[in-house]
């Protein structure tokens, strides 16, 4: 091989190596760019998910658990005033669960509470549940929701029967035991939703 041919071969090798470096120099940044875009897209997706979750939590707090919690608290405050008026922490003593077991004044106090506060406040809770069933954490068939609806609607039925002189086989003013676990469910779920929202907001910073 002549010197001239060797020079040409050497030049070709240099050109090939140079081209290889150029290609590598283009491919690496391109691959890094794709990887970075993928990371950014993933981060943006997670951000969008958090925003949607926060929006859902806001609705659950402001349209369902918050209002119901406020009504339960209102009813509890009023009921404490009733206990104060009658001088004991229960309206009916053990073994005495009929309206006729109460003193005449106590009957009037209890009936006034039922007609003016208990049933109307329970009706507000029922309406919130019916209008915002999709916001219930466990769906509209949640066991706690079902128990409360059974209780509240039962009271409404008896109230309507009483007002319309319809006979029934139940003691009108004390025929259902209130599902106390419902209050715990509402309060604990509300607190959990508020905490979850705070965590998501912190993660977005």
PDB file of C-alpha atoms in Angstrom, residues 15-153:
ATOM      1  CA  UNK A  15     -13.835  10.808   9.424  1.00  0.00           C
ATOM      2  CA  UNK A  16     -15.693   7.683  10.521  1.00  0.00           C
ATOM      3  CA  UNK A  17     -14.619   8.137  14.144  1.00  0.00           C
ATOM      4  CA  UNK A  18     -15.578  11.798  14.012  1.00  0.00           C
ATOM      5  CA  UNK A  19     -18.956  10.978  12.535  1.00  0.00           C
ATOM      6  CA  UNK A  20     -19.454   8.361  15.218  1.00  0.00           C
ATOM      7  CA  UNK A  21     -18.755  10.919  17.923  1.00  0.00           C
ATOM      8  CA  UNK A  22     -21.148  13.354  16.250  1.00  0.00           C
ATOM      9  CA  UNK A  23     -23.885  10.721  16.163  1.00  0.00           C
ATOM     10  CA  UNK A  24     -23.232   9.741  19.767  1.00  0.00           C
ATOM     11  CA  UNK A  25     -23.188  13.396  20.726  1.00  0.00           C
ATOM     12  CA  UNK A  26     -26.601  13.790  19.149  1.00  0.00           C
ATOM     13  CA  UNK A  27     -28.149  10.530  20.419  1.00  0.00           C
ATOM     14  CA  UNK A  28     -27.182  10.953  24.084  1.00  0.00           C
ATOM     15  CA  UNK A  29     -28.752  14.401  24.530  1.00  0.00           C
ATOM     16  CA  UNK A  30     -31.797  13.194  22.584  1.00  0.00           C
ATOM     17  CA  UNK A  31     -32.197  10.184  24.859  1.00  0.00           C
ATOM     18  CA  UNK A  32     -31.656  12.367  27.904  1.00  0.00           C
ATOM     19  CA  UNK A  33     -34.269  14.771  26.561  1.00  0.00           C
ATOM     20  CA  UNK A  34     -36.758  11.930  26.101  1.00  0.00           C
ATOM     21  CA  UNK A  35     -36.045  10.681  29.611  1.00  0.00           C
ATOM     22  CA  UNK A  36     -36.443  14.180  31.038  1.00  0.00           C
ATOM     23  CA  UNK A  37     -39.700  14.681  29.148  1.00  0.00           C
ATOM     24  CA  UNK A  38     -40.975  11.381  30.481  1.00  0.00           C
ATOM     25  CA  UNK A  39     -40.071  12.403  34.028  1.00  0.00           C
ATOM     26  CA  UNK A  40     -41.750  15.789  33.551  1.00  0.00           C
ATOM     27  CA  UNK A  41     -44.860  14.178  32.133  1.00  0.00           C
ATOM     28  CA  UNK A  42     -44.994  11.736  35.029  1.00  0.00           C
ATOM     29  CA  UNK A  43     -44.558  14.584  37.526  1.00  0.00           C
ATOM     30  CA  UNK A  44     -47.248  16.612  35.766  1.00  0.00           C
ATOM     31  CA  UNK A  45     -49.585  13.618  35.837  1.00  0.00           C
ATOM     32  CA  UNK A  46     -49.030  13.171  39.556  1.00  0.00           C
ATOM     33  CA  UNK A  47     -49.621  16.880  40.078  1.00  0.00           C
ATOM     34  CA  UNK A  48     -52.877  16.694  38.142  1.00  0.00           C
ATOM     35  CA  UNK A  49     -53.958  13.670  40.168  1.00  0.00           C
ATOM     36  CA  UNK A  50     -53.279  15.556  43.407  1.00  0.00           C
ATOM     37  CA  UNK A  51     -55.235  18.579  42.178  1.00  0.00           C
ATOM     38  CA  UNK A  52     -58.222  16.416  41.234  1.00  0.00           C
ATOM     39  CA  UNK A  53     -58.036  14.584  44.565  1.00  0.00           C
ATOM     40  CA  UNK A  54     -57.930  17.874  46.473  1.00  0.00           C
ATOM     41  CA  UNK A  55     -60.961  19.090  44.520  1.00  0.00           C
ATOM     42  CA  UNK A  56     -62.823  15.904  45.440  1.00  0.00           C
ATOM     43  CA  UNK A  57     -61.805  16.243  49.096  1.00  0.00           C
ATOM     44  CA  UNK A  58     -63.004  19.854  49.098  1.00  0.00           C
ATOM     45  CA  UNK A  59     -66.426  18.756  47.889  1.00  0.00           C
ATOM     46  CA  UNK A  60     -66.633  15.907  50.397  1.00  0.00           C
ATOM     47  CA  UNK A  61     -65.703  18.281  53.216  1.00  0.00           C
ATOM     48  CA  UNK A  62     -67.832  21.266  52.186  1.00  0.00           C
ATOM     49  CA  UNK A  63     -70.915  19.494  50.799  1.00  0.00           C
ATOM     50  CA  UNK A  64     -71.216  16.301  52.831  1.00  0.00           C
ATOM     51  CA  UNK A  65     -69.209  15.614  55.973  1.00  0.00           C
ATOM     52  CA  UNK A  66     -68.736  19.238  57.038  1.00  0.00           C
ATOM     53  CA  UNK A  67     -72.427  20.249  56.919  1.00  0.00           C
ATOM     54  CA  UNK A  68     -73.584  16.990  58.519  1.00  0.00           C
ATOM     55  CA  UNK A  69     -70.992  17.398  61.272  1.00  0.00           C
ATOM     56  CA  UNK A  70     -72.229  20.946  61.931  1.00  0.00           C
ATOM     57  CA  UNK A  71     -75.846  19.767  62.182  1.00  0.00           C
ATOM     58  CA  UNK A  72     -74.932  16.957  64.571  1.00  0.00           C
ATOM     59  CA  UNK A  73     -73.074  19.447  66.753  1.00  0.00           C
ATOM     60  CA  UNK A  74     -76.050  21.820  66.674  1.00  0.00           C
ATOM     61  CA  UNK A  75     -78.411  19.045  67.714  1.00  0.00           C
ATOM     62  CA  UNK A  76     -76.061  17.967  70.502  1.00  0.00           C
ATOM     63  CA  UNK A  77     -75.905  21.519  71.896  1.00  0.00           C
ATOM     64  CA  UNK A  78     -79.700  21.810  71.894  1.00  0.00           C
ATOM     65  CA  UNK A  79     -80.088  18.387  73.490  1.00  0.00           C
ATOM     66  CA  UNK A  80     -77.719  19.414  76.308  1.00  0.00           C
ATOM     67  CA  UNK A  81     -80.073  22.304  77.066  1.00  0.00           C
ATOM     68  CA  UNK A  82     -82.927  19.805  77.292  1.00  0.00           C
ATOM     69  CA  UNK A  83     -80.933  17.683  79.759  1.00  0.00           C
ATOM     70  CA  UNK A  84     -80.289  20.810  81.815  1.00  0.00           C
ATOM     71  CA  UNK A  85     -83.987  21.698  81.839  1.00  0.00           C
ATOM     72  CA  UNK A  86     -85.103  18.289  83.062  1.00  0.00           C
ATOM     73  CA  UNK A  87     -82.144  17.883  85.430  1.00  0.00           C
ATOM     74  CA  UNK A  88     -80.687  14.606  84.095  1.00  0.00           C
ATOM     75  CA  UNK A  89     -78.539  13.320  81.224  1.00  0.00           C
ATOM     76  CA  UNK A  90     -81.228  11.117  79.655  1.00  0.00           C
ATOM     77  CA  UNK A  91     -84.805  11.890  78.789  1.00  0.00           C
ATOM     78  CA  UNK A  92     -86.088   8.418  79.678  1.00  0.00           C
ATOM     79  CA  UNK A  93     -84.964   6.503  82.737  1.00  0.00           C
ATOM     80  CA  UNK A  94     -84.130   2.812  82.356  1.00  0.00           C
ATOM     81  CA  UNK A  95     -87.293   0.774  81.920  1.00  0.00           C
ATOM     82  CA  UNK A  96     -89.368   3.885  81.268  1.00  0.00           C
ATOM     83  CA  UNK A  97     -89.324   4.478  77.541  1.00  0.00           C
ATOM     84  CA  UNK A  98     -92.828   5.773  76.902  1.00  0.00           C
ATOM     85  CA  UNK A  99     -93.908   9.373  76.580  1.00  0.00           C
ATOM     86  CA  UNK A 100     -96.477   8.750  79.291  1.00  0.00           C
ATOM     87  CA  UNK A 101     -93.623   7.859  81.678  1.00  0.00           C
ATOM     88  CA  UNK A 102     -92.518  11.505  81.655  1.00  0.00           C
ATOM     89  CA  UNK A 103     -93.946  14.268  83.791  1.00  0.00           C
ATOM     90  CA  UNK A 104     -96.403  16.561  81.957  1.00  0.00           C
ATOM     91  CA  UNK A 105     -93.871  19.403  81.665  1.00  0.00           C
ATOM     92  CA  UNK A 106     -91.176  16.993  80.482  1.00  0.00           C
ATOM     93  CA  UNK A 107     -93.525  15.656  77.823  1.00  0.00           C
ATOM     94  CA  UNK A 108     -94.027  19.169  76.464  1.00  0.00           C
ATOM     95  CA  UNK A 109     -90.274  19.882  76.509  1.00  0.00           C
ATOM     96  CA  UNK A 110     -89.487  16.613  74.706  1.00  0.00           C
ATOM     97  CA  UNK A 111     -92.264  16.967  72.118  1.00  0.00           C
ATOM     98  CA  UNK A 112     -91.181  20.525  71.374  1.00  0.00           C
ATOM     99  CA  UNK A 113     -87.590  19.351  70.863  1.00  0.00           C
ATOM    100  CA  UNK A 114     -88.711  16.523  68.579  1.00  0.00           C
ATOM    101  CA  UNK A 115     -91.054  18.611  66.435  1.00  0.00           C
ATOM    102  CA  UNK A 116     -89.024  21.820  66.207  1.00  0.00           C
ATOM    103  CA  UNK A 117     -85.439  20.545  66.214  1.00  0.00           C
ATOM    104  CA  UNK A 118     -84.842  16.795  66.057  1.00  0.00           C
ATOM    105  CA  UNK A 119     -86.948  15.878  63.030  1.00  0.00           C
ATOM    106  CA  UNK A 120     -86.162  19.067  61.014  1.00  0.00           C
ATOM    107  CA  UNK A 121     -82.414  18.703  61.641  1.00  0.00           C
ATOM    108  CA  UNK A 122     -82.514  15.036  60.718  1.00  0.00           C
ATOM    109  CA  UNK A 123     -84.393  15.955  57.546  1.00  0.00           C
ATOM    110  CA  UNK A 124     -81.558  18.353  56.631  1.00  0.00           C
ATOM    111  CA  UNK A 125     -79.033  15.525  57.030  1.00  0.00           C
ATOM    112  CA  UNK A 126     -81.159  13.195  54.898  1.00  0.00           C
ATOM    113  CA  UNK A 127     -81.361  15.835  52.145  1.00  0.00           C
ATOM    114  CA  UNK A 128     -77.585  16.310  52.203  1.00  0.00           C
ATOM    115  CA  UNK A 129     -77.137  12.561  51.852  1.00  0.00           C
ATOM    116  CA  UNK A 130     -79.636  12.308  49.021  1.00  0.00           C
ATOM    117  CA  UNK A 131     -78.279  15.289  47.092  1.00  0.00           C
ATOM    118  CA  UNK A 132     -74.609  14.335  47.523  1.00  0.00           C
ATOM    119  CA  UNK A 133     -74.644  10.539  47.678  1.00  0.00           C
ATOM    120  CA  UNK A 134     -71.659  10.391  45.302  1.00  0.00           C
ATOM    121  CA  UNK A 135     -69.510  12.156  47.904  1.00  0.00           C
ATOM    122  CA  UNK A 136     -69.889   9.499  50.594  1.00  0.00           C
ATOM    123  CA  UNK A 137     -66.525   7.833  51.213  1.00  0.00           C
ATOM    124  CA  UNK A 138     -67.946   4.323  50.992  1.00  0.00           C
ATOM    125  CA  UNK A 139     -70.709   5.127  48.538  1.00  0.00           C
ATOM    126  CA  UNK A 140     -74.403   5.723  49.065  1.00  0.00           C
ATOM    127  CA  UNK A 141     -74.872   2.224  50.521  1.00  0.00           C
ATOM    128  CA  UNK A 142     -72.495   2.854  53.422  1.00  0.00           C
ATOM    129  CA  UNK A 143     -73.664   0.884  56.474  1.00  0.00           C
ATOM    130  CA  UNK A 144     -73.558   3.965  58.734  1.00  0.00           C
ATOM    131  CA  UNK A 145     -75.557   6.008  56.244  1.00  0.00           C
ATOM    132  CA  UNK A 146     -78.099   3.223  55.909  1.00  0.00           C
ATOM    133  CA  UNK A 147     -78.542   2.982  59.686  1.00  0.00           C
ATOM    134  CA  UNK A 148     -79.067   6.714  60.028  1.00  0.00           C
ATOM    135  CA  UNK A 149     -81.551   6.830  57.140  1.00  0.00           C
ATOM    136  CA  UNK A 150     -83.521   3.989  58.715  1.00  0.00           C
ATOM    137  CA  UNK A 151     -83.604   5.885  61.991  1.00  0.00           C
ATOM    138  CA  UNK A 152     -84.413   9.342  60.602  1.00  0.00           C
ATOM    139  CA  UNK A 153     -87.021   8.227  58.087  1.00  0.00           C
TER     140      UNK A 153
END
